[in-house]
Tab-separated table of C-alpha atoms and ligand atoms in Angstrom:
chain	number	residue	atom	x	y	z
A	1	UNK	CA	-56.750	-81.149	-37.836
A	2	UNK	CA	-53.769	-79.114	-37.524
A	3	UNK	CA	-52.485	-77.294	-34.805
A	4	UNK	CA	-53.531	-73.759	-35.478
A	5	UNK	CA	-57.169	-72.182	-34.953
A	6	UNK	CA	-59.707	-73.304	-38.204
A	7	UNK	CA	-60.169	-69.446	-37.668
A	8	UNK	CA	-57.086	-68.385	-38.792
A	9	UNK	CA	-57.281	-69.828	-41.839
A	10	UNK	CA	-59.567	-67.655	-42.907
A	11	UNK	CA	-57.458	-64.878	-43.040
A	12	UNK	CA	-54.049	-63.743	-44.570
A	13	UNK	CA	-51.604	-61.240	-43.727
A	14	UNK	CA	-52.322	-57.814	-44.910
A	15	UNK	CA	-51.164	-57.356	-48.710
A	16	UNK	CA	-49.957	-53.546	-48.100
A	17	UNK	CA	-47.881	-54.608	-45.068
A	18	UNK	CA	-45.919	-57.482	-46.809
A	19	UNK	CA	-45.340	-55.462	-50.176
A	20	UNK	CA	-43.783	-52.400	-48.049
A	21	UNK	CA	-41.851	-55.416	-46.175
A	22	UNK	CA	-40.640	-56.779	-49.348
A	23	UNK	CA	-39.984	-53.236	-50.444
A	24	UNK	CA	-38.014	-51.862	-47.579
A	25	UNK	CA	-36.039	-55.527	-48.029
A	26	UNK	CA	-34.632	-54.678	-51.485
A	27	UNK	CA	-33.929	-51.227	-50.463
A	28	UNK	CA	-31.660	-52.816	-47.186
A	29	UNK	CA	-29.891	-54.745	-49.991
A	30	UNK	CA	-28.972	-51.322	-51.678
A	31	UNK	CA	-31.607	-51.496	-54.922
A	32	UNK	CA	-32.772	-48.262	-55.625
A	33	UNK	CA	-36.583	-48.834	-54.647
A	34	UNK	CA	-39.685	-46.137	-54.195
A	35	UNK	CA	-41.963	-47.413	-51.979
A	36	UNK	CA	-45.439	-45.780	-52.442
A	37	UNK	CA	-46.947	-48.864	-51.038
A	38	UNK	CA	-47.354	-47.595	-47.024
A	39	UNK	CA	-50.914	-46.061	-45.848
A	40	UNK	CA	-49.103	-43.348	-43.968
A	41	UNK	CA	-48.530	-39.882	-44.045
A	42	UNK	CA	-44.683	-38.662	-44.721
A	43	UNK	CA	-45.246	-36.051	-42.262
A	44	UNK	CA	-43.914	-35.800	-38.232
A	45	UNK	CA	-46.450	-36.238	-35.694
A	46	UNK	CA	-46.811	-32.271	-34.471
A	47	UNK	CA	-45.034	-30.898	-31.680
A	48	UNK	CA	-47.205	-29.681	-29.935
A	49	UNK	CA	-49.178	-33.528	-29.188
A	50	UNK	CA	-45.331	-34.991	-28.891
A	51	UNK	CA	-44.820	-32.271	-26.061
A	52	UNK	CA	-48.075	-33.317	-24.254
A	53	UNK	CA	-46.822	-37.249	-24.215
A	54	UNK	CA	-43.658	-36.374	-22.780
A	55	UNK	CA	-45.329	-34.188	-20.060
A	56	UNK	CA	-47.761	-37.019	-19.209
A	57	UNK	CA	-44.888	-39.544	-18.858
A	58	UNK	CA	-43.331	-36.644	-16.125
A	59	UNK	CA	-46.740	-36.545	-14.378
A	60	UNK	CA	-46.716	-40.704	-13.570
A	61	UNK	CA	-49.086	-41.133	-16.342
A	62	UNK	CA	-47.999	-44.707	-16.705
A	63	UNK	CA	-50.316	-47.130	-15.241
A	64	UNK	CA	-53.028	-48.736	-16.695
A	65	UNK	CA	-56.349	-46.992	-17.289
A	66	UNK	CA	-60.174	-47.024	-17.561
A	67	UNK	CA	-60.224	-50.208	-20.315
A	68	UNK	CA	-61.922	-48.080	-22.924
A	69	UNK	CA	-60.335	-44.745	-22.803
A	70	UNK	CA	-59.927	-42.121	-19.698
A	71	UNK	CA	-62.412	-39.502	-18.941
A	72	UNK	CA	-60.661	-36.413	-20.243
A	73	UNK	CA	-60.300	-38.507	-23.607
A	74	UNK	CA	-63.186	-39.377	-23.852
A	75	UNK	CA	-64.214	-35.969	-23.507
A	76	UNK	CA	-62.360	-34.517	-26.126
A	77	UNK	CA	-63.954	-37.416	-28.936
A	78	UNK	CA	-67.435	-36.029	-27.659
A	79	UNK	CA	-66.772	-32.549	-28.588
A	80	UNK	CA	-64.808	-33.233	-31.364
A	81	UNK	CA	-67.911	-35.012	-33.297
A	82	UNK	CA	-70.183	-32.283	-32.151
A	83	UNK	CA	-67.667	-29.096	-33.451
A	84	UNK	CA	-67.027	-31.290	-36.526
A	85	UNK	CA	-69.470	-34.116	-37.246
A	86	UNK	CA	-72.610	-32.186	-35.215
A	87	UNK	CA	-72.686	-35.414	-33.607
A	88	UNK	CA	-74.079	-35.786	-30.155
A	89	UNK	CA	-72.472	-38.683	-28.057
A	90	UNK	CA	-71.999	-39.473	-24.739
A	91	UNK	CA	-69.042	-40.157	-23.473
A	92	UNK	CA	-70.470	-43.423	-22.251
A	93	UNK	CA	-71.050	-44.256	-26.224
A	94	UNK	CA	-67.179	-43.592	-26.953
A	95	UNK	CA	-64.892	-46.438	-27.332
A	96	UNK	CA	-61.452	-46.301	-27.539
A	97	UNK	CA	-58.643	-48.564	-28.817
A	98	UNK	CA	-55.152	-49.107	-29.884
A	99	UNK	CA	-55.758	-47.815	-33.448
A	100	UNK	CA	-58.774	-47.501	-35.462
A	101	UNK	CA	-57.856	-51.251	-36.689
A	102	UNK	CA	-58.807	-52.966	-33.184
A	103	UNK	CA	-61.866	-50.720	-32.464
A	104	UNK	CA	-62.909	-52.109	-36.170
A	105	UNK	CA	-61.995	-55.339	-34.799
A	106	UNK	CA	-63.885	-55.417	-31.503
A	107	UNK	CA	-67.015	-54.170	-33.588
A	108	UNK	CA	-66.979	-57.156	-35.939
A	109	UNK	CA	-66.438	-59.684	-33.219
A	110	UNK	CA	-68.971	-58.479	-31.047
A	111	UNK	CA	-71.898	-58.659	-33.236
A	112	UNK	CA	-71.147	-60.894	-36.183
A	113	UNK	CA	-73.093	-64.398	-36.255
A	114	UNK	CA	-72.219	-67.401	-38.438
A	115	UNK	CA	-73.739	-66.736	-41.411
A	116	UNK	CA	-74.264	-62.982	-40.848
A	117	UNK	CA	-73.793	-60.915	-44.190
A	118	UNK	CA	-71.718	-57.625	-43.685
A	119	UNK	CA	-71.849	-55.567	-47.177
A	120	UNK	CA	-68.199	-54.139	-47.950
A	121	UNK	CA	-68.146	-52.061	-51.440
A	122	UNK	CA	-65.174	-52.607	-53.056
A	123	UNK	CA	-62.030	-51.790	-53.911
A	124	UNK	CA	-62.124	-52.170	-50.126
A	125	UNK	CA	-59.613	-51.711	-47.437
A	126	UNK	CA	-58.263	-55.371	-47.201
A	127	UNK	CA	-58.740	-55.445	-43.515
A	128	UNK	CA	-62.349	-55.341	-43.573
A	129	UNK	CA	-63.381	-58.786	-45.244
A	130	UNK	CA	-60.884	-60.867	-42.989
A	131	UNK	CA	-61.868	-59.453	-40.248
A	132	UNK	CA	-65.717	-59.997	-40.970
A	133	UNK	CA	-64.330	-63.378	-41.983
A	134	UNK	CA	-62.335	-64.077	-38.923
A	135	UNK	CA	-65.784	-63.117	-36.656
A	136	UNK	CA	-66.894	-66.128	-38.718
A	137	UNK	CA	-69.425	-64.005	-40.982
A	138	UNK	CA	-69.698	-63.801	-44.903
A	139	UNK	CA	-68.617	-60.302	-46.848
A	140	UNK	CA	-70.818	-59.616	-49.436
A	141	UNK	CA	-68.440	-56.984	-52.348
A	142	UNK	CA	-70.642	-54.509	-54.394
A	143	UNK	CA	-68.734	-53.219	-57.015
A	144	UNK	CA	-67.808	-49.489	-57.280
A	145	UNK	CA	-66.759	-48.782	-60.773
A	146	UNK	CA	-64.584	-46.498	-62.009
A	147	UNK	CA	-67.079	-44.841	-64.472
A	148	UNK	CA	-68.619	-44.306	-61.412
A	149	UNK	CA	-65.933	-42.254	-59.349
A	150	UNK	CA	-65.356	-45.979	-57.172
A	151	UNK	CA	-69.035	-44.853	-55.618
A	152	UNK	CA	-71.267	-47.371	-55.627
A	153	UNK	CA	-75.396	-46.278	-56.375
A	154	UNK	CA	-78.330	-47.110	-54.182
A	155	UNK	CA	-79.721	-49.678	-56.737
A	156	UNK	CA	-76.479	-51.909	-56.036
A	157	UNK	CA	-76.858	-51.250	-52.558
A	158	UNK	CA	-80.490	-52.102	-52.485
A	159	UNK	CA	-79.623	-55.497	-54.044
A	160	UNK	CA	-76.788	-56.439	-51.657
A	161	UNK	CA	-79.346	-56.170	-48.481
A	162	UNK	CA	-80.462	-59.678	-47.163
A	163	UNK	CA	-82.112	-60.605	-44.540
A	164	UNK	CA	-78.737	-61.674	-43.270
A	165	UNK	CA	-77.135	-58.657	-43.661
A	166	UNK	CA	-75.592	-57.093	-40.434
A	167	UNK	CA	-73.602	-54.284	-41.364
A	168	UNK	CA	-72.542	-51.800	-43.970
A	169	UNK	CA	-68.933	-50.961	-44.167
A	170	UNK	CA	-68.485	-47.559	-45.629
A	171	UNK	CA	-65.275	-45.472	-46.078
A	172	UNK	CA	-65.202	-42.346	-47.383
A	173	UNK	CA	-62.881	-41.303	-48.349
A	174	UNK	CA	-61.509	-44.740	-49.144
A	175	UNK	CA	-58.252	-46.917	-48.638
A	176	UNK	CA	-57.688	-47.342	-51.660
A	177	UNK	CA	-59.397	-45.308	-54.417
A	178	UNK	CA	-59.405	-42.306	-52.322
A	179	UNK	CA	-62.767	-41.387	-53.593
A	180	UNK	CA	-65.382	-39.620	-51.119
A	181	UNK	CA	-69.415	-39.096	-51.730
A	182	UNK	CA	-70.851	-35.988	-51.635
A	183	UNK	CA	-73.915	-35.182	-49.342
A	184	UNK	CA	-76.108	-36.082	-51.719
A	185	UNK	CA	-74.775	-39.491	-52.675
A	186	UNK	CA	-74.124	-40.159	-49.252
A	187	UNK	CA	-78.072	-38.829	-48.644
A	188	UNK	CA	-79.209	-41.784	-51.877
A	189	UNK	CA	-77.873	-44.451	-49.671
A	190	UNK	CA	-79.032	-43.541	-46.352
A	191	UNK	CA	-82.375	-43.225	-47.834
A	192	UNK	CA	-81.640	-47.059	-49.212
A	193	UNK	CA	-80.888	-47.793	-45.419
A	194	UNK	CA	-83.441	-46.187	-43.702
A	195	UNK	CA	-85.483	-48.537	-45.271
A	196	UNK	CA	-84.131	-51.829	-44.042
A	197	UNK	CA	-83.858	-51.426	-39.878
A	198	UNK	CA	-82.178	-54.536	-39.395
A	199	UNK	CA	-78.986	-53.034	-41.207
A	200	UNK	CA	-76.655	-51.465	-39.155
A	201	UNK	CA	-73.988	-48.790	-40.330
A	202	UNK	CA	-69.986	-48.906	-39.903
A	203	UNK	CA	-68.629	-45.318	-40.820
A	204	UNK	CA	-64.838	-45.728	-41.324
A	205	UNK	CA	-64.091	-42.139	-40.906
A	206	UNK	CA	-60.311	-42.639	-40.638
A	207	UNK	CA	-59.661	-39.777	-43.870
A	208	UNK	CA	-62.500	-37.474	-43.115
A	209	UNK	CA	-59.818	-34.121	-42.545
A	210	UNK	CA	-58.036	-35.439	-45.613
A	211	UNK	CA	-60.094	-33.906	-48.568
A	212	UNK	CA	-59.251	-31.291	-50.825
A	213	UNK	CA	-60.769	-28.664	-53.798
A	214	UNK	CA	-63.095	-27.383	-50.898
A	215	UNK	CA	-65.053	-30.777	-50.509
A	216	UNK	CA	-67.448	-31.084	-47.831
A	217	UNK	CA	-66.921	-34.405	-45.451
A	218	UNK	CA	-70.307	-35.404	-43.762
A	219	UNK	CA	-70.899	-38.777	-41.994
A	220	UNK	CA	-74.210	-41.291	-42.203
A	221	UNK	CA	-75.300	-40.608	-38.824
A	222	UNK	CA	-75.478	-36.741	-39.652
A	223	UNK	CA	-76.800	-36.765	-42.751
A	224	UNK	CA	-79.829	-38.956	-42.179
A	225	UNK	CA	-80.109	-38.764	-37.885
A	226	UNK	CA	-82.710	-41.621	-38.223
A	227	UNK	CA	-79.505	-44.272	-38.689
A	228	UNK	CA	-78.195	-42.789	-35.468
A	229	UNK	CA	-79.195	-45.714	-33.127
A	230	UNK	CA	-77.467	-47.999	-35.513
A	231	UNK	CA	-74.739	-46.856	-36.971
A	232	UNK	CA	-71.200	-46.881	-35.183
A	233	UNK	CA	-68.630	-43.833	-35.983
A	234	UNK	CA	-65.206	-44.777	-36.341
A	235	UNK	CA	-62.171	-42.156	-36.541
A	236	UNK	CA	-58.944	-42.266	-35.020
A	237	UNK	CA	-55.777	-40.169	-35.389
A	238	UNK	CA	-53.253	-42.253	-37.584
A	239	UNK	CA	-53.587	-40.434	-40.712
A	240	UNK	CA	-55.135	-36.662	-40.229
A	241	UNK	CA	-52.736	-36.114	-37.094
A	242	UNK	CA	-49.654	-38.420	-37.912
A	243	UNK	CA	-49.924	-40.514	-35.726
A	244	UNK	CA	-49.414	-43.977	-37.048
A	245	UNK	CA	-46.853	-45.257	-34.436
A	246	UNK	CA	-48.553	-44.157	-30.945
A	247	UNK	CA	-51.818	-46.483	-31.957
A	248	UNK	CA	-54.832	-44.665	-31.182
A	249	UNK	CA	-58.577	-45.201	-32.632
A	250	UNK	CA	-62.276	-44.458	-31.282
A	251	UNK	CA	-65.973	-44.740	-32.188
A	252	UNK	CA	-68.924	-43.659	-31.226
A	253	UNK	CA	-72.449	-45.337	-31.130
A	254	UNK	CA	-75.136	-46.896	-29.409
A	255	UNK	CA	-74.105	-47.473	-25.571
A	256	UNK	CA	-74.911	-51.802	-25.974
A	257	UNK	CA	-72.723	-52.090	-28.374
A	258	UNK	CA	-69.886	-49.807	-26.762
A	259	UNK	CA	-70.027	-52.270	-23.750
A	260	UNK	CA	-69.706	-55.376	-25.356
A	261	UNK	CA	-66.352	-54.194	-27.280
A	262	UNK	CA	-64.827	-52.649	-23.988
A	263	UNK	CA	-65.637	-56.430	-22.559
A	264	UNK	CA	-64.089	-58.119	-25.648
A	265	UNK	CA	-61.033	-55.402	-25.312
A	266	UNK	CA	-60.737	-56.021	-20.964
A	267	UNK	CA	-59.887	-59.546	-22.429
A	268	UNK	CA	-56.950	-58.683	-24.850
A	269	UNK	CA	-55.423	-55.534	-24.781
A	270	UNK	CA	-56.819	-53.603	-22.180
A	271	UNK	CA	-56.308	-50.526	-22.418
A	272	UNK	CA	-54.540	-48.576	-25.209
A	273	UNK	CA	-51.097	-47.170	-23.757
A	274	UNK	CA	-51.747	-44.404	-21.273
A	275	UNK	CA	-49.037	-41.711	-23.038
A	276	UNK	CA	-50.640	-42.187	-26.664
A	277	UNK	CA	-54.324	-41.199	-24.875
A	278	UNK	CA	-52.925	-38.183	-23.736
A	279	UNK	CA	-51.444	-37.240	-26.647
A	280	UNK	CA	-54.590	-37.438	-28.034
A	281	UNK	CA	-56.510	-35.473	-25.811
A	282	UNK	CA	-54.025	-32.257	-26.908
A	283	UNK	CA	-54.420	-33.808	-30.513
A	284	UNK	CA	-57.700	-33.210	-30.703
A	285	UNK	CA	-58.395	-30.170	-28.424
A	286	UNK	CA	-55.066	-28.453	-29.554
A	287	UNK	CA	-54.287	-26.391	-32.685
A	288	UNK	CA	-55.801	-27.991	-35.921
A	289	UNK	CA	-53.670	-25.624	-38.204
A	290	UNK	CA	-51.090	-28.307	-39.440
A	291	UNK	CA	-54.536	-30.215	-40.841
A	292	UNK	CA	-54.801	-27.279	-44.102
A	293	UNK	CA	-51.244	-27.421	-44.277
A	294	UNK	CA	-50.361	-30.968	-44.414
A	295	UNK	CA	-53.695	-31.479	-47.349
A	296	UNK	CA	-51.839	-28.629	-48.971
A	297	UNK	CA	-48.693	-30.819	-50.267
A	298	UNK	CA	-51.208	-34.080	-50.423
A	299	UNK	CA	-53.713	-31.844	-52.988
A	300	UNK	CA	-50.201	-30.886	-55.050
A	301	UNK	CA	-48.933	-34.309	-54.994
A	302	UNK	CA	-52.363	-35.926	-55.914
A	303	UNK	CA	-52.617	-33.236	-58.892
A	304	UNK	CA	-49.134	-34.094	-59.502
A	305	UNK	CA	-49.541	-37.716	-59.744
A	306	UNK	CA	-52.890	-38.505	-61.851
A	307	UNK	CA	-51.525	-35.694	-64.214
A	308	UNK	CA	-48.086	-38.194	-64.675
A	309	UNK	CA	-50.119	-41.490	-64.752
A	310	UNK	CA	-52.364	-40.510	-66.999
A	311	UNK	CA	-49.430	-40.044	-69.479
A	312	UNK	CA	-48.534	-43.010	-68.950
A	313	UNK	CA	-49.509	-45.905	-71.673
A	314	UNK	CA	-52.134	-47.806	-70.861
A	315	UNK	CA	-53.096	-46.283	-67.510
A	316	UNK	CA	-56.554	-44.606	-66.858
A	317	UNK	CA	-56.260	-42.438	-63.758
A	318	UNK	CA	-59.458	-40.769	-61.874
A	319	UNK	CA	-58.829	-38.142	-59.486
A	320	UNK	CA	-60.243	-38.838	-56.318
A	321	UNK	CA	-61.533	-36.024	-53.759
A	322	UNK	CA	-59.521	-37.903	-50.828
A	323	UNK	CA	-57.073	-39.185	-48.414
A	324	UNK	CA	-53.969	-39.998	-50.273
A	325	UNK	CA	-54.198	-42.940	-52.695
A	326	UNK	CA	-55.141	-43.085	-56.488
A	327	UNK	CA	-56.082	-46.145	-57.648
A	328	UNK	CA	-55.340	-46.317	-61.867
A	329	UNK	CA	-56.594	-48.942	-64.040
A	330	UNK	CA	-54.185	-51.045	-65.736
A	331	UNK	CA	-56.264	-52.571	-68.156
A	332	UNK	CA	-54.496	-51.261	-71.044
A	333	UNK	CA	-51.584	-53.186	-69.947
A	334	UNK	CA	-52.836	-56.669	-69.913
A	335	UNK	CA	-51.691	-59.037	-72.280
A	336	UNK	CA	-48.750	-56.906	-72.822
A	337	UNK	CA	-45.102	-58.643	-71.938
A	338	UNK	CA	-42.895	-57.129	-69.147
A	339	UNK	CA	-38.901	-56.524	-70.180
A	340	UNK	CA	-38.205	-59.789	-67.995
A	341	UNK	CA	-40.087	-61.699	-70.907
A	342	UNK	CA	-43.572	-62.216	-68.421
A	343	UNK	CA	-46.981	-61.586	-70.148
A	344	UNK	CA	-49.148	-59.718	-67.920
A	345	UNK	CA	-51.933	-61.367	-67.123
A	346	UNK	CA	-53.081	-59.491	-63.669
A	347	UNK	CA	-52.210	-56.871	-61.586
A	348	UNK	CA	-50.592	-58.730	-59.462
A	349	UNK	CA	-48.269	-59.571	-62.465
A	350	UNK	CA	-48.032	-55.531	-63.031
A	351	UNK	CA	-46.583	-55.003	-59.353
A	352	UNK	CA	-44.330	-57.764	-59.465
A	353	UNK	CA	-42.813	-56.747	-62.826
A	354	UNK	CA	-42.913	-53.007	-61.918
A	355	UNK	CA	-41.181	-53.736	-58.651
A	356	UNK	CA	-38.546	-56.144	-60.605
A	357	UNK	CA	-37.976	-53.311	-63.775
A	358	UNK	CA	-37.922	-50.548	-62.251
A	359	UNK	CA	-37.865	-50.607	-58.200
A	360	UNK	CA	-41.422	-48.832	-57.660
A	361	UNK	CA	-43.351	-50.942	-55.022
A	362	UNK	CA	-46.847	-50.181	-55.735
A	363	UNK	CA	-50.277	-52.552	-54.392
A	364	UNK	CA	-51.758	-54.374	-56.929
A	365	UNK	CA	-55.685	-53.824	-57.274
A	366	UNK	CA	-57.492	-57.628	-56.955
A	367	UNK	CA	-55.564	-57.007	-52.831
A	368	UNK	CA	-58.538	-54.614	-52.566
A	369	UNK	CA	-61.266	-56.592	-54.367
A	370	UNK	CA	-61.154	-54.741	-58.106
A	371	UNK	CA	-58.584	-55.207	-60.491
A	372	UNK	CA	-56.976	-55.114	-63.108
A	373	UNK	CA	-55.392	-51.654	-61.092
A	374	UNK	CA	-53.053	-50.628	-58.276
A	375	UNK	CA	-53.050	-48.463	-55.539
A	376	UNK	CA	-50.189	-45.543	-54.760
A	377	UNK	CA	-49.780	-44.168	-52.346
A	378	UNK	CA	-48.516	-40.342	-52.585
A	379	UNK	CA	-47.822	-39.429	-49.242
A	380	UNK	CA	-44.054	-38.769	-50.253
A	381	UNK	CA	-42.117	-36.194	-51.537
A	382	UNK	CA	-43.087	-34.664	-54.913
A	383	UNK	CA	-39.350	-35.370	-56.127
A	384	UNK	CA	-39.652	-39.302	-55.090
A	385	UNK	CA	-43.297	-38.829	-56.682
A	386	UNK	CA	-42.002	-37.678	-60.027
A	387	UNK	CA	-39.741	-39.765	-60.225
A	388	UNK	CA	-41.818	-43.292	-59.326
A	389	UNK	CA	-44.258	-42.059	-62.030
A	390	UNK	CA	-41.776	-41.304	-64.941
A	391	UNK	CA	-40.474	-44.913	-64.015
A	392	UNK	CA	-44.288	-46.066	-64.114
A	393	UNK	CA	-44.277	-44.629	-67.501
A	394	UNK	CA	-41.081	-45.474	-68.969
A	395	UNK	CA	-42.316	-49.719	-67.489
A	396	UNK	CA	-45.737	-49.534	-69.184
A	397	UNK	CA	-44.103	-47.395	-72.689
A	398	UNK	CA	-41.195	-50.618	-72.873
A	399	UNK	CA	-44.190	-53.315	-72.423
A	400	UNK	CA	-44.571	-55.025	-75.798
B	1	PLP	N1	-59.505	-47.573	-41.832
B	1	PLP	C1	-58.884	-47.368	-42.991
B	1	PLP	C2	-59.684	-47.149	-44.204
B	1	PLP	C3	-57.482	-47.405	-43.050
B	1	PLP	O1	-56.869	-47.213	-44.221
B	1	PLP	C4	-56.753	-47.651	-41.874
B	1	PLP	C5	-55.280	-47.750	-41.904
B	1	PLP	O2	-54.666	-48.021	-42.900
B	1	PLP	C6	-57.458	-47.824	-40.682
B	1	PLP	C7	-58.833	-47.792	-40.695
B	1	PLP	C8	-56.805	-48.131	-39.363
B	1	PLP	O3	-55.892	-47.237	-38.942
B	1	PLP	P1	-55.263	-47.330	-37.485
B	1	PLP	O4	-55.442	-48.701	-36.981
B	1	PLP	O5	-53.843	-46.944	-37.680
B	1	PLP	O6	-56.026	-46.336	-36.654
């Protein structure tokens, strides 16, 4: 028995994080790399939030706070999932943490048993199995196909349900495909759900501002109110607002469960830092007006990109209703050899090769549970963005 936790061999560090790492490396060295492997929008936190954080740092807001999240932020999450989610909470059934990440993380921890079953549809954000993995419980991926939009149906749902399953993780839109269900497919699964009480629901709402074409976001505790009492609600402010950096996430559910994670978080982090809370109290009670803006440039860029990859050989590119990733199929590619001589034989080989030919640092599919594809990110500028993708297609038109 070695020296580190059985635990943490379960897990391994984030894929996205080390291939912008290894990215941002190349680029220190002076290659000319495009990195459009980072989950994070291009734009400046507003002003506006920045100006409240300074003013709470002049007003002695620097001590520690209620573990959870203060009062007045607490406040603002409860009104901001009535205005937008029609969601009635509490603000004893609000939890908040340092990014949407730990408040994930408490979740899991708290209520996962050895053996427990949490159903994670993939391509999946690769932070969800290792955590459930971590807690010591089993993921159980249902394929989402691309013929099917990355959605997967209520039949496959249906299947996946045990009578060990805990949870449901659902993202929409997801990390990484960037697809989103409608009402009514969100509707065909709650109906699926409703049916088996012992399942319990983890909304990842982390895109929900970031759709575009006039798509409606709803949530599986408002469209089907009998999942209420189980389901948990998870948002935070890293992506919509720009705030990556300051580390703030939150969630809303049943008050038992809120408890136990602001007892697992007294014993780590305590609470998240005092400023960042602040901040988000004027993030989310202040002017929302950037929001249409920002999803403005990310619907151009989207169109932009699955227009270019689409072109390019061997790529199959679906245009997702979401956030700001499209996830292409490389299929066509496999098989094929790479300039540096390498047959392609996965995705993984694709990155590597793209990364190596022509400097565009790009997350290989399998990272996210369904391959052979990659994820890009476009939250970049459209020049950088045309550019990465006529390099995409001049690597896949010189594979042989
Ligand atoms: N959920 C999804 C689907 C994400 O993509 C991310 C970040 O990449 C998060 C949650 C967590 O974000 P944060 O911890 O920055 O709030």
């Amino acid at each position: 028995m070695g020296f580190l936790a059985e635990s943490l061999g379960r897990i391994k560090p984030s894929p996205t994080i080390a291939i912008t790492g290894l990215a941002k490396e190349l680029k220190a060295q002076g290659k000319d790399v495009i990195a459009l492997s980072a989950g994070e929008p291009d734009f400046d936190t507003p002003d506006n939030i920045k100006e409240a954080a300074i003013a709470a740092i002049r007003r002695g807001e620097t001590k520690y706070t209620v573990v959870d999240g203060i009062p007045e932020l607490k406040a603002a999450i409860c009104r901001k999932f009535k205005r937008e989610n029609g969601l009635d909470y509490k603000p004893s059934q609000i939890s908040v943490g340092t990014g949407g990440k730990q408040v994930l993380f408490n979740a899991l921890v708290c209520t996962i048993n050895p053996g427990d079953e949490v159903i994670i549809p993939a391509p999946y954000w690769v932070s969800y199995p290792d955590i459930v993995l971590f807690a010591g419980g089993t993921p159980v991926p249902v394929v989402a196909k691309l013929e099917d939009g990355f959605k997967i149906k209520p039949e496959a749902l249906e299947k996946a349900i045990t009578p060990k399953t805990k949870w449901l993780i659902f993202n929409s839109p997801s990390n990484p495909s960037g697809a989103a269900y409608t009402r009514a497919e969100l509707k065909a699964l709650t109906d699926v759900l409703v049916k088996h009480p012992h399942v319990w629901v983890l909304s990842d709402d982390m895109y929900e501002h970031l759709v575009y074409d006039d798509f409606e976001f709803t949530t599986p505790a408002q469209v089907e109110p009998k999942l209420y009492d189980r389901t948990l609600t998870l948002n935070g402010l890293s992506k919509a607002y720009c705030m990556t950096g300051w580390r703030l996430g939150y969630a809303g559910g049943p008050e038992m469960l809120i408890k136990a994670m602001a007892s697992l978080q007294s014993q780590s982090t305590t609470n998240p830092s005092s400023i960042t809370q602040w901040a988000g109290v004027e993030a989310l009670d202040g002017p929302q007006d950037f929001i249409p803006r920002n999803n403005k440039a990310f619907k151009e860029r989207r169109d932009l990109v699955v227009s270019m990859l689409n072109q390019a050989k061997g790529l199959k590119c679906p245009k997702p209703e979401g956030a700001f990733y499209v996830f292409p199929s490389c299929e066509g590619t496999m098989g094929k050899t790479a300039p540096s001589g390498k047959k392609l034989a996965t995705d993984e080989d694709f990155v590597k090769e793209l990364l190596a030919a022509e400097g565009v640092a790009v997350v290989h599919g399998s990272a996210f549970g369904l391959g052979p594809a990659f994820r890009v990110s476009y939250a970049t500028s459209n020049k950088e963005l045309e550019e990465a993708c006529a390099r995409i297609q001049r690597f896949c038109g010189n594979l042989k």
